[in-house]
PDB file of C-alpha atoms in Angstrom:
ATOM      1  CA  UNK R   1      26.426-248.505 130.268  1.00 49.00           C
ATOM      2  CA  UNK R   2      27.527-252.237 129.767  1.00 52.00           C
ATOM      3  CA  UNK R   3      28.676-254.457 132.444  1.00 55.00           C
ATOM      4  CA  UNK R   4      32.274-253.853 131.773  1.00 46.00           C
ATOM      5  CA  UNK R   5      31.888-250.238 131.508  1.00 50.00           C
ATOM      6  CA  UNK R   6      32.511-248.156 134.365  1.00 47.00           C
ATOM      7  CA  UNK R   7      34.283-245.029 133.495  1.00 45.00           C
ATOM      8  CA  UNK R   8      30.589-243.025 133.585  1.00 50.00           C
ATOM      9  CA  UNK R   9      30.071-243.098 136.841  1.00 48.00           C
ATOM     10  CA  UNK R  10      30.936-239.900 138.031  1.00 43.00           C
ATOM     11  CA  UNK R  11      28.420-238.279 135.589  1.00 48.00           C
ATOM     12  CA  UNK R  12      26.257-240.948 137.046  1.00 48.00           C
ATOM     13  CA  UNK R  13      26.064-239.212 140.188  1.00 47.00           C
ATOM     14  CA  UNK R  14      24.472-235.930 139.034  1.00 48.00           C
ATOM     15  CA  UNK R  15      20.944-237.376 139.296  1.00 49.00           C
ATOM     16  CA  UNK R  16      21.406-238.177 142.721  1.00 46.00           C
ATOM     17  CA  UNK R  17      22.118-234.535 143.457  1.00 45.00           C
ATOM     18  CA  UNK R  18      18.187-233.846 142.113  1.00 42.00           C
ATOM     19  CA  UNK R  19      16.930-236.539 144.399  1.00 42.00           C
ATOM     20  CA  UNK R  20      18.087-235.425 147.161  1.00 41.00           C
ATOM     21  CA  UNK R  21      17.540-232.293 147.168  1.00 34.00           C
ATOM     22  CA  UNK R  22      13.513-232.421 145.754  1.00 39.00           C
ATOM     23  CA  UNK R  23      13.156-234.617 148.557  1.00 37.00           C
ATOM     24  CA  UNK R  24      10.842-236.945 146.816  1.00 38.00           C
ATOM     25  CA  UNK R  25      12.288-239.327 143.525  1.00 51.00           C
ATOM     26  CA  UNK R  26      11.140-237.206 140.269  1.00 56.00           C
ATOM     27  CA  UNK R  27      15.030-237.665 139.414  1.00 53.00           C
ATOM     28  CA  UNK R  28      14.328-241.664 138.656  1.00 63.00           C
ATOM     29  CA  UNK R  29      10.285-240.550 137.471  1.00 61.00           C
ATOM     30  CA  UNK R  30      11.445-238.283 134.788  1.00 65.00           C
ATOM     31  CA  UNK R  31      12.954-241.394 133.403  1.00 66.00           C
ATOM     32  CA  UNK R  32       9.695-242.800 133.518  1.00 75.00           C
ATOM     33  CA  UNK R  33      10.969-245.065 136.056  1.00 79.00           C
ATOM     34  CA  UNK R  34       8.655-246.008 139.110  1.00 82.00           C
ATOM     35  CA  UNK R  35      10.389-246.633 142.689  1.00 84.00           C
ATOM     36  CA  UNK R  36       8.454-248.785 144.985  1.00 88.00           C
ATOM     37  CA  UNK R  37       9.639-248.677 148.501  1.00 90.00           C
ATOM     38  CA  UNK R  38       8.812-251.137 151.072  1.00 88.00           C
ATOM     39  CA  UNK R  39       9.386-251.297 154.814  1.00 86.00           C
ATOM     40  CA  UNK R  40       9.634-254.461 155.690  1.00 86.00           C
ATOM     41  CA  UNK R  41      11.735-256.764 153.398  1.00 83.00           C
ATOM     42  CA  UNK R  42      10.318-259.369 150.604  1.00 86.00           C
ATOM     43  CA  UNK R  43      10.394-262.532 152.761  1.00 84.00           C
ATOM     44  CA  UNK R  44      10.796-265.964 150.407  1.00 85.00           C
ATOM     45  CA  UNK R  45      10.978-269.315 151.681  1.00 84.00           C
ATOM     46  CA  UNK R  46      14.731-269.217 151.766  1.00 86.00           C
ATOM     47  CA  UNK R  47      16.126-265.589 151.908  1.00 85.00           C
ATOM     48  CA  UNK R  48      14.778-262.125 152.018  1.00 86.00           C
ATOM     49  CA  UNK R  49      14.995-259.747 148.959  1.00 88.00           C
ATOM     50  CA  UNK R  50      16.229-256.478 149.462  1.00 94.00           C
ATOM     51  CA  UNK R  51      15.861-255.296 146.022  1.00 94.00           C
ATOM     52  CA  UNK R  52      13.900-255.502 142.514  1.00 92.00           C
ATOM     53  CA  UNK R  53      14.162-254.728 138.934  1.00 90.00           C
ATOM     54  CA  UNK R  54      10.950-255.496 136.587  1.00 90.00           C
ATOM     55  CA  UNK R  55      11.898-254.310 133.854  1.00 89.00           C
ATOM     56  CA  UNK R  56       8.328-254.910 131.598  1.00 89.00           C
ATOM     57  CA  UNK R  57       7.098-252.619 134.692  1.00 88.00           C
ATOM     58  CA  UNK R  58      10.007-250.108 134.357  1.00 86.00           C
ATOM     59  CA  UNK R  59       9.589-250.470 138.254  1.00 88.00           C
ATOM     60  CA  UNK R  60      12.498-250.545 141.032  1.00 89.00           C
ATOM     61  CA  UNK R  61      11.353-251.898 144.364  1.00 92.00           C
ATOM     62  CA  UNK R  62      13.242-251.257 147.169  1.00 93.00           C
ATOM     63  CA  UNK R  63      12.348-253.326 150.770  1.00 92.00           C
ATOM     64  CA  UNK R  64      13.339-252.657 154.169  1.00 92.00           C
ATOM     65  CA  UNK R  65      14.093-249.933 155.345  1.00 91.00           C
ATOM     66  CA  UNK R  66      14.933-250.675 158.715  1.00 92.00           C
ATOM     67  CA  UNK R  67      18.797-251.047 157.037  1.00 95.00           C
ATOM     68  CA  UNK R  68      21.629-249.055 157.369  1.00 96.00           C
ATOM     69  CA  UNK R  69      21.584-245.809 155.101  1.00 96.00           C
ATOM     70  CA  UNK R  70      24.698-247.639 153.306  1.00 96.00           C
ATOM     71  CA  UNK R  71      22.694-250.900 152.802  1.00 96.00           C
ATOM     72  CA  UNK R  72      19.521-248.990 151.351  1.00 95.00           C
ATOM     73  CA  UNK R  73      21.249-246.631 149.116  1.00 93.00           C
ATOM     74  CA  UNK R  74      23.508-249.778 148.267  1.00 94.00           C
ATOM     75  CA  UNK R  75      19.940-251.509 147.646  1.00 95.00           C
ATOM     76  CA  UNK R  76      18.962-248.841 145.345  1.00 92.00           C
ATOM     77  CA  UNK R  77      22.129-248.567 143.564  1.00 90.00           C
ATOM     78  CA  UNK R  78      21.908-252.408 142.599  1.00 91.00           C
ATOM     79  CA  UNK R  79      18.710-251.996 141.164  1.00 90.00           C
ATOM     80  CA  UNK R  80      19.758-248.902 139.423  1.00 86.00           C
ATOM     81  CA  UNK R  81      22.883-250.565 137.791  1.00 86.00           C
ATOM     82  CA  UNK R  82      20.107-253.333 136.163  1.00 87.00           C
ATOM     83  CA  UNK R  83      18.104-250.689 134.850  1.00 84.00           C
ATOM     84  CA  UNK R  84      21.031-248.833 133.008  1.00 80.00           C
ATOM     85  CA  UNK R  85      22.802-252.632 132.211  1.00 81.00           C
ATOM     86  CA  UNK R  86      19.964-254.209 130.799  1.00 78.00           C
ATOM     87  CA  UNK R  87      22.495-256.945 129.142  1.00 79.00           C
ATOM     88  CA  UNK R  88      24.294-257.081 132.316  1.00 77.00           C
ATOM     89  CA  UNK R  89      23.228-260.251 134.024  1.00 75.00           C
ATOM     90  CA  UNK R  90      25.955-261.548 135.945  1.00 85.00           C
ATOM     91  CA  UNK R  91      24.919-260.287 139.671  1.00 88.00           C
ATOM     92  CA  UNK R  92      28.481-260.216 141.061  1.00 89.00           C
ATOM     93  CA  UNK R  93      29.536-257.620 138.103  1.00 88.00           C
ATOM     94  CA  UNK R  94      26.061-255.747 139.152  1.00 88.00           C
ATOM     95  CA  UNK R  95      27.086-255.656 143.110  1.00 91.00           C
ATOM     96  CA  UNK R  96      30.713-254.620 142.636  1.00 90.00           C
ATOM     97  CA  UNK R  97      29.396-251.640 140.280  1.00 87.00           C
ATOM     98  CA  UNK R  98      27.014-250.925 142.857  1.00 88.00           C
ATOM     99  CA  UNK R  99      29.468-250.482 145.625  1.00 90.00           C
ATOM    100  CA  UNK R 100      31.841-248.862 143.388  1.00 88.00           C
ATOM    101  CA  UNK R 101      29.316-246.271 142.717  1.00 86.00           C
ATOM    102  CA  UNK R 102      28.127-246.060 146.266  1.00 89.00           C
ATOM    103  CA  UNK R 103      31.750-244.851 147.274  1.00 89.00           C
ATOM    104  CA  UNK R 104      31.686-242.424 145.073  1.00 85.00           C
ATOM    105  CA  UNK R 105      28.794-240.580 147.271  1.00 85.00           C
ATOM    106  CA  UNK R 106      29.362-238.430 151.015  1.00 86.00           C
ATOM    107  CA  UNK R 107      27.464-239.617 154.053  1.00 91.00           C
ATOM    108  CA  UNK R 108      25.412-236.652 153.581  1.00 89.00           C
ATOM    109  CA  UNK R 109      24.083-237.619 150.480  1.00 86.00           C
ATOM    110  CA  UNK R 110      23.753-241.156 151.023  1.00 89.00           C
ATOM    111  CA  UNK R 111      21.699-240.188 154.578  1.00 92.00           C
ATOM    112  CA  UNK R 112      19.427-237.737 152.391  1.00 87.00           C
ATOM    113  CA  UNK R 113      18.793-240.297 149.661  1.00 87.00           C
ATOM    114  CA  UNK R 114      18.377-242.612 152.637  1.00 90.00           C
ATOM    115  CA  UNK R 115      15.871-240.622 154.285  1.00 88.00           C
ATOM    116  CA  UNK R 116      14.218-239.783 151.311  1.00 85.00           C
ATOM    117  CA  UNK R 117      13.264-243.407 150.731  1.00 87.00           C
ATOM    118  CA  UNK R 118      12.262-244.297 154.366  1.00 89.00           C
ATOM    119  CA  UNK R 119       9.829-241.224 153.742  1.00 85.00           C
ATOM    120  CA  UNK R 120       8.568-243.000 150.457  1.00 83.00           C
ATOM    121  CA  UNK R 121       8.006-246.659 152.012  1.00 84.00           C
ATOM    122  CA  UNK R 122       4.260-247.614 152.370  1.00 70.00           C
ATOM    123  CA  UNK R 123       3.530-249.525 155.499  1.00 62.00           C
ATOM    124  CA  UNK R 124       4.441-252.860 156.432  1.00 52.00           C
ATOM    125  CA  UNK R 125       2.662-255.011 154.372  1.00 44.00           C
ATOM    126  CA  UNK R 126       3.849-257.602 151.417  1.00 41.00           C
ATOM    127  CA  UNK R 127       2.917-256.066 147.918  1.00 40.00           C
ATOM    128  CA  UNK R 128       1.755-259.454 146.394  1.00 41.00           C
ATOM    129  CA  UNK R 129       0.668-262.841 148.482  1.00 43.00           C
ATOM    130  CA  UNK R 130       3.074-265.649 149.222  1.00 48.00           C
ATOM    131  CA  UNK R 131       3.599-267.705 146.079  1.00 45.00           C
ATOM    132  CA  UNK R 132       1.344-270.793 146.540  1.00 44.00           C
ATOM    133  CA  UNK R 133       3.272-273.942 148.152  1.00 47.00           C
ATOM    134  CA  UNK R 134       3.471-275.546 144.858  1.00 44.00           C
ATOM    135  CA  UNK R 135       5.535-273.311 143.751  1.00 42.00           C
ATOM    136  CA  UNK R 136       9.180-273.903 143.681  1.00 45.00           C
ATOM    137  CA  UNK R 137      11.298-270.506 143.441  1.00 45.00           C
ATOM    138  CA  UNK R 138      14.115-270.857 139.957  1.00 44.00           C
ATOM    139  CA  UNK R 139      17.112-270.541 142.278  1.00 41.00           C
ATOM    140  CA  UNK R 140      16.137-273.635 144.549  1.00 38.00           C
TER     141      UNK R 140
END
C-alpha cells in the first residue's frame, strides 16, 4: 500500500480479526514481524514516544499502555501503516491513515486488541539506556 493509497483498508482489517481472537499476536508473527510492547512509554529529553518501526529489525514497539484502548490500538495502527508504506515517510499522511483505519474497527475489537497488548507488555523498564548527554536527538 503507498501513502496515497487507501482503498485496501477494509481487507486490511481481516488480520485483526486473527489477533484478537488467538489472544496473543501470531497474526503480525506470521509476517515475520516482531511486536514489542512496553508499559511505560519511551521517555526522550523532549517528548515521549508512543510508537516504533525498525524496519532492519522487522520489529514494532509499542509503549505505554496505561493509554486509552483508542490511543494504543491507534499506536499500533501507526506503526502498522510504516510497515506496509515503507516509501511512505511523511508522518501526517501515516497518522491520518492510521485513524482512518482505526474507525473502521468496533469498540469490541479495538478493547480485545487493546487487552491483548496490555497482556503482552513486559514490565516497566526502558528497553535500551538513555542516549548519552552528548547526544543530540535529529529532530532537535
Amino acid at each position: 500500500m503507498t501513502c496515497a493509497d487507501r482503498n485496501n483498508l477494509a481487507s486490511a482489517t481481516a488480520p485483526w480479526e486473527r489477533l484478537a481472537v488467538d489472544g496473543e499476536l501470531r497474526a503480525l508473527r506470521a509476517g515475520r514481524i516482531e511486536v514489542r510492547v512496553a508499559a511505560g512509554p519511551l521517555r526522550l529529553r523532549r517528548r515521549n514516544v508512543w510508537g516504533e518501526w525498525d524496519p532492519l529489525l522487522r520489529r514494532v514497539s509499542v509503549f505505554g499502555v496505561e493509554r486509552s484502548d483508542r490511543e494504543l490500538v491507534h499506536t499500533l495502527l501507526h506503526e502498522l501503516v510504516h510497515v506496509v508504506s515503507p516509501d511512505c515517510l511523511q508522518e501526517a499522511v501515516v497518522e491520518r491513515i492510521a485513524g482512518d483505519w482505526l474507525a473502521m474497527l468496533d469498540a469490541g475489537l479495538i478493547g480485545r486488541v487493546a487487552d491483548t497488548l496490555r497482556r503482552a507488555a513486559t514490565p516497566d523498564q526502558p528497553l535500551w539506556p538513555d542516549p548519552p548527554d552528548d547526544i543530540v536527538p535529529i529532530s532537535a
